[in-house]
XYZ file of C-alpha atoms in Angstrom:
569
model
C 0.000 0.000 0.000
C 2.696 2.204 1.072
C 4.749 1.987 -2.465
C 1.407 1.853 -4.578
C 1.264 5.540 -2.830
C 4.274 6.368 -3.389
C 4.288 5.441 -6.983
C 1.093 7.658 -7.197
C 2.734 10.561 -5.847
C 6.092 9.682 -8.155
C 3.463 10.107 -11.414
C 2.193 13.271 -10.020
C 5.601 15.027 -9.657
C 6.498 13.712 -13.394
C 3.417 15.258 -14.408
C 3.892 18.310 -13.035
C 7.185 18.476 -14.250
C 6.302 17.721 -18.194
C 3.232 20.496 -17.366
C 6.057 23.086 -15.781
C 8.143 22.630 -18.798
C 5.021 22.681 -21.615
C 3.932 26.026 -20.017
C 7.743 27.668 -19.947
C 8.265 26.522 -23.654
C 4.690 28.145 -24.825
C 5.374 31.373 -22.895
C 8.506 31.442 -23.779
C 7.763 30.803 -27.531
C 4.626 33.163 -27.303
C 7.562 36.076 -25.698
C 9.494 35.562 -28.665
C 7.117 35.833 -30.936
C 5.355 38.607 -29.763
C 8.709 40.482 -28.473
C 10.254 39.820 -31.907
C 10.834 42.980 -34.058
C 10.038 40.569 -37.493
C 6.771 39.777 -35.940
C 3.763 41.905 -36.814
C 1.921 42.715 -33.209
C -1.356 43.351 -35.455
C -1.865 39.728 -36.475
C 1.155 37.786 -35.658
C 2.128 37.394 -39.339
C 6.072 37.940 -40.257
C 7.688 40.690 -41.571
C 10.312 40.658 -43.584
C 9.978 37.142 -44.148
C 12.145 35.768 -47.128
C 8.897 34.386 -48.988
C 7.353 37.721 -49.315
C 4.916 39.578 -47.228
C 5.066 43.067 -45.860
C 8.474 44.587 -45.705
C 9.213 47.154 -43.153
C 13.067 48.731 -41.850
C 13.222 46.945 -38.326
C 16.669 47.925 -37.836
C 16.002 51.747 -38.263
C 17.743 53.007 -34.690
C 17.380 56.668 -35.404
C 17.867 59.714 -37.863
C 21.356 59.845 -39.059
C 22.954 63.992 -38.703
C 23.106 65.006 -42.125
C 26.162 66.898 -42.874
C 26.591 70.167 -41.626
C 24.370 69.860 -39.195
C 24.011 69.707 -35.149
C 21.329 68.411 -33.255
C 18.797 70.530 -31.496
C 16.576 69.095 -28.597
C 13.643 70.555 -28.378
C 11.767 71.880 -25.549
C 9.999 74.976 -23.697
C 11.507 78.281 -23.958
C 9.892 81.832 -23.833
C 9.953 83.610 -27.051
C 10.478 87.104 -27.597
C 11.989 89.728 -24.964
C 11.116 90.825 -21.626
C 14.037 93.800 -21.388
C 13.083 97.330 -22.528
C 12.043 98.085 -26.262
C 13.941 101.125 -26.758
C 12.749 101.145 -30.451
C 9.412 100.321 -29.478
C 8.622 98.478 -32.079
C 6.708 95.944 -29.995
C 7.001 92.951 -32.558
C 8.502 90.546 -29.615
C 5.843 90.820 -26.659
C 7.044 87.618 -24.723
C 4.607 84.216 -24.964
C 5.770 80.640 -24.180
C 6.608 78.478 -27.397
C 7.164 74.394 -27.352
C 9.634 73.779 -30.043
C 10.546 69.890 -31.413
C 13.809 68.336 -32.043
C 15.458 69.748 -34.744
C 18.787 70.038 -36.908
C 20.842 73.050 -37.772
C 23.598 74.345 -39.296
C 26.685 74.703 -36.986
C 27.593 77.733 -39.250
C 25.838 80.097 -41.882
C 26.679 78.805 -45.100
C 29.762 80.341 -46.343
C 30.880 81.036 -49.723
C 32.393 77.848 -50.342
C 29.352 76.261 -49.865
C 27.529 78.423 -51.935
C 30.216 78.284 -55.146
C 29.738 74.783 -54.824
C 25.578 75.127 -55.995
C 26.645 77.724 -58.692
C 29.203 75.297 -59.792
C 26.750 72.250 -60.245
C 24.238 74.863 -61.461
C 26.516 75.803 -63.995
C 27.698 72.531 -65.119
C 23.938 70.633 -65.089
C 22.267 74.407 -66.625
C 24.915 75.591 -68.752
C 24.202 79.414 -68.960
C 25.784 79.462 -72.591
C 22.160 77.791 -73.358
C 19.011 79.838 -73.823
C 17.144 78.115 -71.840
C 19.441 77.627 -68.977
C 20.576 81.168 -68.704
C 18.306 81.973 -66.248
C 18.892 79.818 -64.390
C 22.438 80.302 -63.471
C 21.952 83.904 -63.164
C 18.990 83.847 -61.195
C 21.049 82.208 -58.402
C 24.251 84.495 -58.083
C 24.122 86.554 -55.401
C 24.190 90.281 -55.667
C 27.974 91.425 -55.396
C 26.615 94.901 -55.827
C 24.888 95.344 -52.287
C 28.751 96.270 -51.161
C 27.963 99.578 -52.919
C 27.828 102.685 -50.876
C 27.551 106.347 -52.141
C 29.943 107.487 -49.897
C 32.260 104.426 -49.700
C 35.023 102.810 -51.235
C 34.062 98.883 -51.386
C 34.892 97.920 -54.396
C 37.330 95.348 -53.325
C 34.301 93.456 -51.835
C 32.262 93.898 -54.470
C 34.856 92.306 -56.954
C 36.633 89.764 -54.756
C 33.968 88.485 -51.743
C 32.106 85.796 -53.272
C 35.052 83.959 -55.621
C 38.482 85.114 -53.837
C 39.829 82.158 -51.636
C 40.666 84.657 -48.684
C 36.780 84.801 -48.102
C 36.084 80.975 -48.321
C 35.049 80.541 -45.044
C 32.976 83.818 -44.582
C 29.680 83.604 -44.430
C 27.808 84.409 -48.037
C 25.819 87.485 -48.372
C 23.968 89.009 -51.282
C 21.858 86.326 -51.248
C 17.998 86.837 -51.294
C 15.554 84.829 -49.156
C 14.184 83.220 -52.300
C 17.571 82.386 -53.539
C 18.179 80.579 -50.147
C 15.166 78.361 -50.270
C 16.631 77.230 -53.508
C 19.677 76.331 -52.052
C 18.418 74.347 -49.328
C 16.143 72.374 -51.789
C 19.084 72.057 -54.216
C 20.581 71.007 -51.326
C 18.184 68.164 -50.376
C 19.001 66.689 -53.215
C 22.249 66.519 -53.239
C 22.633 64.670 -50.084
C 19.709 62.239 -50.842
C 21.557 61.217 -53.745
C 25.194 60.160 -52.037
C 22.957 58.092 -49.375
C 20.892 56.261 -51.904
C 24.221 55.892 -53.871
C 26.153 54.519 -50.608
C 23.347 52.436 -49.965
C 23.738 51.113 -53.671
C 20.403 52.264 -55.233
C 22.074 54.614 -57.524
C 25.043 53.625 -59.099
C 28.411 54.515 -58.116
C 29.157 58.083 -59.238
C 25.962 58.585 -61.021
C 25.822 62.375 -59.761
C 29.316 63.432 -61.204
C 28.766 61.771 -64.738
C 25.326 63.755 -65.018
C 25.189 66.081 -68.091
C 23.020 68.414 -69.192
C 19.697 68.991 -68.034
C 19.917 65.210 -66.092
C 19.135 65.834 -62.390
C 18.134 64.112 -59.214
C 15.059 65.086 -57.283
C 14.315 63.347 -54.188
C 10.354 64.052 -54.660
C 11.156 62.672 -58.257
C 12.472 59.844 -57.263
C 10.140 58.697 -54.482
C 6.752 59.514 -56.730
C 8.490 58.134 -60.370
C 11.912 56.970 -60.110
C 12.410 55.880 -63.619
C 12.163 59.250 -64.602
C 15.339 60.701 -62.754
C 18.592 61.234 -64.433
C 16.209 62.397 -67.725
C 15.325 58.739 -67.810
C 18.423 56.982 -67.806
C 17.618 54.258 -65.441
C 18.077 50.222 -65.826
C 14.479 49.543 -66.896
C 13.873 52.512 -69.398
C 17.421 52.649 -70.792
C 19.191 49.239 -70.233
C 22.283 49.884 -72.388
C 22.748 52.916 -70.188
C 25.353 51.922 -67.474
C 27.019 55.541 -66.062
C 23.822 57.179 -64.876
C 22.080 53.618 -63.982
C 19.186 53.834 -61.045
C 19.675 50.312 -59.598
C 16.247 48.961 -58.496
C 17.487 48.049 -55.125
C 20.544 47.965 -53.515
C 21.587 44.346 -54.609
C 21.119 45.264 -57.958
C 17.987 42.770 -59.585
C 14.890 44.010 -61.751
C 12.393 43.507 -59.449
C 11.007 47.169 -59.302
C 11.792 47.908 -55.754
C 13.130 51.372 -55.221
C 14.459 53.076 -51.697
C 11.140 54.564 -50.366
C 10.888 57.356 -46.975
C 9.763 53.396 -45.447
C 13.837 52.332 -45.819
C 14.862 55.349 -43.628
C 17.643 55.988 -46.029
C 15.577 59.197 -47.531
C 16.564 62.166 -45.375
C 14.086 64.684 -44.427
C 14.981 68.884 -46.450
C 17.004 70.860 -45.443
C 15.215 74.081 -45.621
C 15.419 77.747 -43.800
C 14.486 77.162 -39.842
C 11.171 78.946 -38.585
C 11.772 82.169 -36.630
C 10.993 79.882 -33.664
C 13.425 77.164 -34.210
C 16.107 79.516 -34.752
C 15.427 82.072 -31.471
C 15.231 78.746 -29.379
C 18.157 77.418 -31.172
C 20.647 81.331 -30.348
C 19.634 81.031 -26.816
C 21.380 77.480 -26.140
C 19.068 77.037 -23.203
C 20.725 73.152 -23.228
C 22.174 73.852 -19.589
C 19.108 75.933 -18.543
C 19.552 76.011 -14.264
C 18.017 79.435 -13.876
C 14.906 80.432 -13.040
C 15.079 84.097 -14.479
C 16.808 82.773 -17.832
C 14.034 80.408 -18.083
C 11.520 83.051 -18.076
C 13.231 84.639 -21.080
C 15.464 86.724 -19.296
C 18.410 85.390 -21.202
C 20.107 88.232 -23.249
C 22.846 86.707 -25.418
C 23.109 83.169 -26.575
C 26.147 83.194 -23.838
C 25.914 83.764 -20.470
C 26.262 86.573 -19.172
C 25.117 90.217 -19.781
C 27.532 91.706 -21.137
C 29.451 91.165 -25.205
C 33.055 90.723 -23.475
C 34.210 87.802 -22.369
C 35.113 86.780 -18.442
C 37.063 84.034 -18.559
C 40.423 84.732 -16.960
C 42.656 83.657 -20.524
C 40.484 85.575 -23.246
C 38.972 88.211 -20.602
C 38.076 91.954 -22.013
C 38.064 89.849 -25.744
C 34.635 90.538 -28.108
C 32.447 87.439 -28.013
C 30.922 88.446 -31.301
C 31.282 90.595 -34.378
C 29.066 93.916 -34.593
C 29.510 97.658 -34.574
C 30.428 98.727 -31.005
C 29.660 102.478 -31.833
C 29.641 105.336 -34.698
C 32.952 104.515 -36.864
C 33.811 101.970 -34.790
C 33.587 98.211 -36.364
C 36.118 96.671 -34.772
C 37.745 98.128 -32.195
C 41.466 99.853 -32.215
C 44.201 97.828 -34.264
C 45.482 95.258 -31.771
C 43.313 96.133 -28.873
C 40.097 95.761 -27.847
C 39.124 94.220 -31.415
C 36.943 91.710 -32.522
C 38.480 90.657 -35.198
C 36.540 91.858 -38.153
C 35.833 95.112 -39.694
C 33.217 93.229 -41.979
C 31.882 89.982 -41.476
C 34.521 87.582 -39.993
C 35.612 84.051 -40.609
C 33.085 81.167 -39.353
C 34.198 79.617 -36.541
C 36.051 82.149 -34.925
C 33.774 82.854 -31.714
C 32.936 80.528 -29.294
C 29.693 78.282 -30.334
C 26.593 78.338 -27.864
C 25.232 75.509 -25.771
C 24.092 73.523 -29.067
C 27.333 73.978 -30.633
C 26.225 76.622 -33.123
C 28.770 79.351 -34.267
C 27.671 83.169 -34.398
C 24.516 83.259 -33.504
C 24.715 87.198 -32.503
C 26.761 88.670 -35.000
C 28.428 87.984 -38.436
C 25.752 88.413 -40.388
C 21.960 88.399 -39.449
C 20.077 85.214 -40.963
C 17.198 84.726 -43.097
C 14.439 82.597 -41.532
C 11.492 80.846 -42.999
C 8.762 83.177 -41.750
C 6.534 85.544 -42.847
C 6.232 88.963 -41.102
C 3.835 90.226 -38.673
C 4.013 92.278 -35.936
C 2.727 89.975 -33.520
C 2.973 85.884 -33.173
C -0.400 84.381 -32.635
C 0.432 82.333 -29.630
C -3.190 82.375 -28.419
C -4.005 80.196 -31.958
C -0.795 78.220 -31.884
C 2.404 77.282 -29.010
C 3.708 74.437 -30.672
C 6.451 74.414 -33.657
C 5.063 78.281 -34.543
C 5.385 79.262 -38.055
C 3.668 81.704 -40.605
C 4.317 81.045 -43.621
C 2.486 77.858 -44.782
C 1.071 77.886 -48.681
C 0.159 74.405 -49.180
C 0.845 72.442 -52.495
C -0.026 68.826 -54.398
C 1.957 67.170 -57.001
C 0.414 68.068 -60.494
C -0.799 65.139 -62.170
C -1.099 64.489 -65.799
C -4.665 63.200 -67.512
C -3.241 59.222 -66.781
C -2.383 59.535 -63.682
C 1.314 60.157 -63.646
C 2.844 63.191 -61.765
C 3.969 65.804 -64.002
C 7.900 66.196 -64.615
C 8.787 69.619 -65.612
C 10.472 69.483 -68.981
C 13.368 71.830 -70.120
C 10.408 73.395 -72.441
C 7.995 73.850 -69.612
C 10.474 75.885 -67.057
C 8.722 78.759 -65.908
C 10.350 81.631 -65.299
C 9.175 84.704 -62.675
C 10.548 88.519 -62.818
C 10.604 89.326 -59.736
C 9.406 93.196 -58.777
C 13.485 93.910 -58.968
C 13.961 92.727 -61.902
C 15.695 89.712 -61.227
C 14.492 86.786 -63.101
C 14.126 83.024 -61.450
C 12.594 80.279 -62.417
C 9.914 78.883 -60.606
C 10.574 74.907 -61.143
C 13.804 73.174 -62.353
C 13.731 70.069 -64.878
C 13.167 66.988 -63.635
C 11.195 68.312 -60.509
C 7.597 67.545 -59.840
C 5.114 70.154 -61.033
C 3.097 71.566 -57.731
C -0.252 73.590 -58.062
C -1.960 74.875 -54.810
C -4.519 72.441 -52.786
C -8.357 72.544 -53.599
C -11.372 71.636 -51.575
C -10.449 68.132 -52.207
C -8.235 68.538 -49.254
C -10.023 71.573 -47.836
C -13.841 70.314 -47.600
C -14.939 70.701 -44.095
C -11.331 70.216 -42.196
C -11.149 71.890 -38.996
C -7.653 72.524 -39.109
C -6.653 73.976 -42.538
C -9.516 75.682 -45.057
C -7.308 77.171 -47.985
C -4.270 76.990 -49.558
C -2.148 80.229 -48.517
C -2.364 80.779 -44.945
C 0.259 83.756 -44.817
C -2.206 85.904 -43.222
C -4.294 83.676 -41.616
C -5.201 85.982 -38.126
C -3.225 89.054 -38.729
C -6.080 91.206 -38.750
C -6.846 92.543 -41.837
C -10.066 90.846 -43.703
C -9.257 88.220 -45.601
C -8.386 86.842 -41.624
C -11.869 85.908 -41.411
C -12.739 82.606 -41.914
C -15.787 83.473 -44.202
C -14.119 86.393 -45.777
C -14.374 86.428 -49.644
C -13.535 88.809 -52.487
C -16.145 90.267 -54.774
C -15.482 89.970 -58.403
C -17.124 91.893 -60.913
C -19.231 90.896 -63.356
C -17.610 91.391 -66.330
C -14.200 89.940 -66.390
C -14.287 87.916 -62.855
C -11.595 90.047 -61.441
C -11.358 91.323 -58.045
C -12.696 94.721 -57.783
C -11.105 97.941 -56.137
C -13.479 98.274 -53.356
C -13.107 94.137 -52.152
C -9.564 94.909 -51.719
C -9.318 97.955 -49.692
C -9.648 96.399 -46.515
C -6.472 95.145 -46.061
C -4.573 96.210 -43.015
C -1.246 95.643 -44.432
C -2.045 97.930 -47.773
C 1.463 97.797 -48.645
C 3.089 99.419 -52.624
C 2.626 97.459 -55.279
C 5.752 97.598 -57.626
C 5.331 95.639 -61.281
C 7.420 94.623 -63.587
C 6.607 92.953 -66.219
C 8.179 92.178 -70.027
C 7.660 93.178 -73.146
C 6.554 90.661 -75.498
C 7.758 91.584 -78.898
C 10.757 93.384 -76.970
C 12.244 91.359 -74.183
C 12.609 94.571 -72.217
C 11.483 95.085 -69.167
C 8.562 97.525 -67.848
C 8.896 98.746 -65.031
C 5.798 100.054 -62.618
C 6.188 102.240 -59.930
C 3.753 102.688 -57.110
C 3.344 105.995 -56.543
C 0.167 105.921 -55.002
C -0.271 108.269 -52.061
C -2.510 106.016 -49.887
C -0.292 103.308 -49.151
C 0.153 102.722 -45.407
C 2.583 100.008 -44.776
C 5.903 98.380 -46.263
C 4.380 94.681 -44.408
C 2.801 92.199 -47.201
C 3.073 88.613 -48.096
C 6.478 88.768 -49.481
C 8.496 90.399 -46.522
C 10.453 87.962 -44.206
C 11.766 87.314 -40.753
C 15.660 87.920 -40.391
C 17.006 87.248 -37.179
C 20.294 88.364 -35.066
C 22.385 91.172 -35.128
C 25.646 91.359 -37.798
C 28.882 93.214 -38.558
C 26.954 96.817 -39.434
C 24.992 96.501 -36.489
C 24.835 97.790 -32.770
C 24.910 95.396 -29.463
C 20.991 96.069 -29.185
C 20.671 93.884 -32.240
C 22.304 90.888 -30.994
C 19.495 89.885 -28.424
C 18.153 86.590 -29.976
C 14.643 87.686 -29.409
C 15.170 90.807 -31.984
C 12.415 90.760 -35.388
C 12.963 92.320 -38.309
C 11.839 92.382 -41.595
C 13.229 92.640 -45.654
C 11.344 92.040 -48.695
C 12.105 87.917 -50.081
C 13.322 89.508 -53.424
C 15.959 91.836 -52.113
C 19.626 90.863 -50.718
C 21.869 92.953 -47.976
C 25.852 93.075 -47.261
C 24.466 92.196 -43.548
C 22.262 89.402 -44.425
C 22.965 85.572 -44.983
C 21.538 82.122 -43.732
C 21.637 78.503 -42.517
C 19.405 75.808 -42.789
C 17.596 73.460 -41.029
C 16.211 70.126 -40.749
C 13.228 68.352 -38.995
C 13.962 65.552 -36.835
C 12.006 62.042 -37.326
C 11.393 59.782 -34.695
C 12.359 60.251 -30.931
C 12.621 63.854 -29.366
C 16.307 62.895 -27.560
C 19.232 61.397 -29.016
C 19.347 57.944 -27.957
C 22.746 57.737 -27.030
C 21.915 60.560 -24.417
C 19.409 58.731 -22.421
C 19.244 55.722 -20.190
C 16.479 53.571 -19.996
C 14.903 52.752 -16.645
């Protein structure tokens, strides 16, 4: 009796132990599964299975820095000044702005940088053609804004841009329109080397480019076999110097590098007014209550332009005009280094690591200008500016690719002619009810002066057309606050030449519009007052300054932080 017991309780332990292990293998193989980054968590399927299936970039850690740039992280900061506004302009009234995680440049983009577009320009848009010309010219900078009627600068004017000795300065003469186009030529440029390193474009496809063949990141993601003018390994097989591989192994199977493969980098563009304020005060080692409030004046420490530390103390900490004739200080003492704008680099960077930030040159920035920023609509990522666009698409359903006989070129109210789209780029109109019809957050296309105050503010505001040709009439339009001149210039047909329209109406009230633009920080012709971050002023898009340049920017994808600069719990 005893061992028929103990038998009984022998089967009982050996069942318990095959049970134990059955329920550690099925949780174990259900953690796996369920834990594993090639299992879907939607219905258990795999990804990236050899067989087929959905495909998705499981090893994507985090956005790479593109180069140039330094990383930003975002956060809280109060925009706009707090200290006395002895212009009173009051444009800068403070208000508390959440900004993302962002990239910038570490400098303003010198001239090196910039020779290196007109180069490529030059080369890819010959201006020796007709229908290139344009082109070309429509991106040099204007030498001539070193002219003064009671100066001697010609040595500027003739050497700044091209001479070696100004390589590393920081480019000026360069409009806010002619900036965007840099950044977007830009884009491109550095989308093409990764998708080249990553073996979707064949080795050295970009420097055996001729004329009129160009990359377009847009291009490429909506119709890749139409980049390079075509000359990819389906249309043009014979064609092996400008080949678009189909993926990075190199087979036909139609698979090109989508935004999905993380390889695609996000434009480089202008940074918001926003971005770039948050960005000059370097507010990374923020332990101060008052600074936090806005109360920071420089994007140093410190109230005052001269440095305190004991081995550099009494030296400038930035380039501007410290009084009436005086640009640089006496010969040897008490300089700063620069009588015009100075060499990148050569002032200690702020808390992100950006260089000249107060100074140098003051900075284009993406915005349009108002005199206030609506943070009662809006506290997150501010920005007016938005005009919304769609890809153009052609009667079968393609997008449209402008063609070297479709470029269309503007004249600007200077008289400076650019085009609007390169070849090879995707044709964009403005968005239509399709995307407007009852959305709560966007109703129209243009939103430059959505809440500013003038009428067309209103959210049921309309213009009244007359009957007879459809065209806005006189009295629809007087409304406008910002009643601003309104210069034309337009071209003679039969001609070529250009007519030019003054406005010389006496009822004009305002130089703001639609086409003026943020700059931001002080520069070389400019007093200490001007080097305050939170500082707004304003300059039409079409014109260019001796004082003026830019850097760009890039959104961050993905996680606010960098992950190396966080530990998980």
């Amino acid at each position: 009796m005893i061992s028929l017991l103990k038998s009984m309780d022998m089967k009982k332990v050996i069942a318990f132990k095959i049970l134990l292990v059955l329920t550690i293998s099925i949780t174990t193989v259900g953690c796996k599964r369920s834990s594993s980054s090639n299992s879907s968590r939607a219905t258990g399927w795999d990804i990236n299975s050899r067989d087929g299936g959905f495909q998705y970039n499981t090893q994507f850690k985090e956005q790479e820095t593109a180069p140039g740039l330094v990383f930003v992280e975002g956060g809280t900061f109060t925009m706009g000044k707090v200290q006395d506004d002895v212009m009173h302009d009051w444009n800068n009234t403070p208000n508390q702005q959440h900004i993302q995680s962002f990239y910038m440049d570490e400098t303003e983009v010198t001239n090196k940088m910039y020779m290196e577009y007109l180069d490529w320009l030059k080369r890819i848009y010959p201006p020796t053609e007709d229908n290139y010309k344009a082109i070309y010219n429509g991106a040099l900078p204007d030498t001539l804004v070193w002219r003064n009627r009671l100066g001697y600068n010609e040595v500027m004017t003739e050497n700044y841009l091209r001479h070696p000795g100004y390589g590393e300065y920081p480019v000026v003469g360069v409009s806010w329109i002619q900036a965007v186009e840099f950044a977007s030529w830009r884009t491109d440029r550095v989308n093409e080397m990764y998708l080249e390193d990553a073996g979707y474009i064949t080795r050295d496809a970009k420097i055996a480019a001729t004329t009129g063949e160009t990359f377009n990141t847009n291009t490429y993601i909506m119709a890749p076999t139409q980049v390079y003018g075509g000359n990819d390994s389906l249309t043009n097989p014979e064609n092996t110097r400008r080949r678009v591989n189909t993926t990075a192994s190199g087979d036909t199977t139609g698979v090109y590098a989508g935004r999905e493969t993380g390889i695609i980098s996000p434009s480089y563009r202008l940074p918001t007014e926003a971005e770039w304020e948050y960005a000059a005060l370097g507010l990374t080692e923020l332990r101060n209550y008052n600074i936090y409030r806005g109360r920071k004046k420089y994007p140093w420490d410190g109230q005052y332009t001269r440095s305190g530390k004991r081995q550099v103390r009494g030296d400038q900490l930035a380039n501007f005009k410290q009084g009436n004739g005086d640009y640089g200080g006496i010969a040897g003492w008490s300089d700063d280094g620069a009588d015009i704008t100075n060499e990148v680099k050569k002032y200690e960077p702020n808390d992100f690591g950006l260089y000249d930030m107060a100074g140098n040159v003051a900075e284009w920035v993406a915005d349009v200008y108002r005199p206030i920023v609506d943070d009662e609509f809006n506290d997150f990522n501010y920005y007016r500016g938005n005009v919304y666009t769609k890809n153009a698409i052609n009667e079968d359903g393609t997008v449209k690719i402008v063609t070297t006989d479709e470029i269309v070129f503007d004249t600007l109210p200077n008289g400076k002619v650019i085009a609007r789209d390169l070849p090879g780029e995707i044709s964009q109109v403005a968005v239509d009810e399709d995307e407007t019809y009852l959305r709560q957050n966007f109703d129209r296309s243009d939103n430059r002066n959505f809440r500013d105050g003038d009428r067309q503010s209103s959210r049921q505001y309309r213009e009244s057309f007359s009957e007879e040709d459809g065209v806005a009439t006189e009295s629809s339009m007087t409304g406008k606050m910002y009643n601003s001149p309104k210069h034309n210039v337009d071209v003679d047909d039969s001609t070529g030449a250009l007519i030019r329209e003054y406005d010389k109406s006496n009822k004009r009230t305002s130089l703001i519009n639609d086409e003026v633009r943020v700059y931001k920080g002080g520069s070389w012709k400019d007093r200490e007052y001007w080097l305050d971050p939170a500082q707004r002023r304003y300059f039409p898009q079409t014109m260019a300054t001796d004082y003026i340049g830019f850097r760009c920017a890039m959104s961050r994808v993905g996680s606010k932080s960098k992950s190396k600069n966080k530990t998980k719990n």
